[in-house]
Amino acid sequence: GAGFTHLQTGDAAAAAGRFRRALQLFPDHARSLVGLGAAHAADGEAAAAENAFSKASTAIDALRKGGRTTEGTLAEALLHAVRGRSDAAMTSLQTLLDRPEMPFSGWTIPVEPLLHSLRTRPVFQPILSRLAERAK
């Protein structure tokens, strides 16, 4: 969480430090790898960002193979959003909501820091509407 906060406030170096610390505890944590890649990209470290994004893709595949499809699909959406692939991110979010593993799948979508760039897009509103319907 601290890494995402630093990233949102523009302190990419501090964000990278926090994500690296999280990865010391959980080396294959997909969200932390995506965050680390985003921090490196924000700092202009393209090669380091690509390395983290590649590791994130591998971690996402492992989540899916391990039966954690919801977590993998959300991480995939975050990865796409950070890499500027808005349409692919929206497809991942729609997939997550079309095939929920649990009733609360996707409940963090409205507050996910790495989805901030999608919030102003009109196609994001139906995602929020679907989540609101589920909450009833």
C-alpha positions as MATLAB code, in Angstrom:
seq = 'GAGFTHLQTGDAAAAAGRFRRALQLFPDHARSLVGLGAAHAADGEAAAAENAFSKASTAIDALRKGGRTTEGTLAEALLHAVRGRSDAAMTSLQTLLDRPEMPFSGWTIPVEPLLHSLRTRPVFQPILSRLAERAK';
ca = [
       0.000    0.000    0.000;
       2.807    2.410    0.849;
       4.367    1.853   -2.561;
       1.122    2.771   -4.300;
       0.800    5.883   -2.119;
       4.316    7.021   -3.005;
       3.582    6.338   -6.660;
       0.403    8.454   -6.542;
       2.253   11.352   -4.901;
       4.974   11.281   -7.544;
       7.773    9.818   -5.436;
       8.736    6.971   -7.744;
      12.037    6.262   -5.988;
      10.327    5.771   -2.611;
       7.635    3.683   -4.316;
      10.263    1.424   -5.884;
      11.887    0.979   -2.485;
       8.595   -0.057   -0.913;
       7.789   -2.484   -3.707;
      11.260   -4.023   -3.472;
      10.745   -4.446    0.264;
       7.409   -6.197   -0.334;
       9.047   -8.432   -2.926;
      11.681   -9.491   -0.397;
       8.822  -10.997    1.610;
       6.783  -12.271   -1.354;
       9.073  -12.493   -4.419;
       6.354  -13.424   -6.907;
       3.622  -11.015   -5.758;
       2.084   -9.862   -9.031;
       0.684   -6.531   -7.802;
       4.010   -5.564   -6.236;
       5.819   -6.452   -9.460;
       3.394   -4.302  -11.460;
       3.886   -1.480   -8.957;
       7.662   -1.804   -9.172;
       7.459   -1.663  -12.953;
       5.269    1.440  -12.750;
       7.733    3.084  -10.353;
      10.670    2.326  -12.642;
       8.734    3.612  -15.658;
       7.883    6.825  -13.806;
      11.588    7.264  -13.030;
      12.521    6.763  -16.689;
      14.153    3.384  -16.065;
      12.709    1.578  -19.087;
      14.815   -1.595  -18.862;
      14.080   -2.069  -15.153;
      10.388   -1.429  -15.816;
      10.300   -4.040  -18.576;
      12.054   -6.539  -16.318;
       9.474   -6.023  -13.549;
       6.581   -6.197  -16.025;
       7.943   -9.446  -17.444;
       8.177  -10.932  -13.958;
       4.633   -9.698  -13.274;
       3.355  -11.519  -16.371;
       5.008  -14.713  -15.161;
       3.470  -14.259  -11.705;
       0.041  -13.665  -13.269;
       0.343  -16.896  -15.239;
       1.321  -18.727  -12.034;
      -1.744  -17.348  -10.239;
      -3.993  -18.673  -12.962;
      -2.298  -22.062  -13.087;
      -2.630  -22.249   -9.316;
      -6.384  -21.708   -9.498;
      -6.315  -18.056   -8.417;
      -7.932  -16.777  -11.592;
      -9.628  -13.742  -10.035;
      -6.393  -12.453   -8.531;
      -4.564  -13.124  -11.776;
      -7.155  -11.346  -13.896;
      -7.160   -8.286  -11.657;
      -3.354   -8.163  -11.723;
      -3.510   -8.483  -15.504;
      -5.860   -5.478  -15.652;
      -3.451   -3.486  -13.498;
      -0.531   -4.443  -15.729;
      -2.414   -3.395  -18.857;
      -3.497   -0.105  -17.267;
       0.047    0.779  -16.188;
       1.376   -0.032  -19.636;
      -1.211    2.262  -21.278;
      -3.304   -0.561  -22.708;
      -6.665    0.783  -21.589;
      -8.786   -1.393  -23.861;
      -7.021   -4.571  -22.738;
      -7.379   -3.493  -19.096;
     -11.117   -2.985  -19.577;
     -11.423   -6.410  -21.214;
      -9.674   -7.982  -18.216;
     -12.009   -6.202  -15.792;
     -15.067   -7.274  -17.765;
     -13.787  -10.865  -17.769;
     -13.291  -10.694  -14.024;
     -16.897   -9.603  -13.545;
     -18.310  -12.017  -16.135;
     -16.704  -15.024  -14.444;
     -16.414  -14.236  -10.749;
     -14.992  -16.988   -8.574;
     -16.509  -15.441   -5.470;
     -19.358  -12.961   -4.882;
     -16.886  -10.268   -3.836;
     -14.607  -10.652   -6.869;
     -13.606   -7.239   -8.123;
     -14.807   -5.273   -5.122;
     -11.507   -3.322   -4.998;
     -11.759   -2.103   -8.594;
     -13.117    1.367   -7.683;
     -10.189    2.084   -5.357;
      -7.326    0.365   -7.161;
      -4.594    3.018   -7.508;
      -3.236    1.588  -10.749;
      -6.678    1.824  -12.391;
      -6.803    5.582  -11.825;
      -6.144    6.286  -15.512;
      -9.306    4.365  -16.463;
     -11.722    6.147  -14.123;
     -12.446    8.987  -16.530;
     -13.189    6.696  -19.458;
     -16.886    6.215  -20.215;
     -16.389    2.435  -20.517;
     -15.361    2.323  -16.847;
     -18.811    3.391  -15.664;
     -20.520    0.107  -16.625;
     -17.910   -1.733  -14.553;
     -18.802    0.409  -11.542;
     -22.508   -0.088  -12.216;
     -22.087   -3.863  -12.264;
     -20.250   -3.754   -8.966;
     -22.986   -1.566   -7.448;
     -25.636   -4.066   -8.576;
     -23.726   -6.900   -6.951;
     -23.529   -4.987   -3.697;
     -27.316   -4.836   -3.389;
];
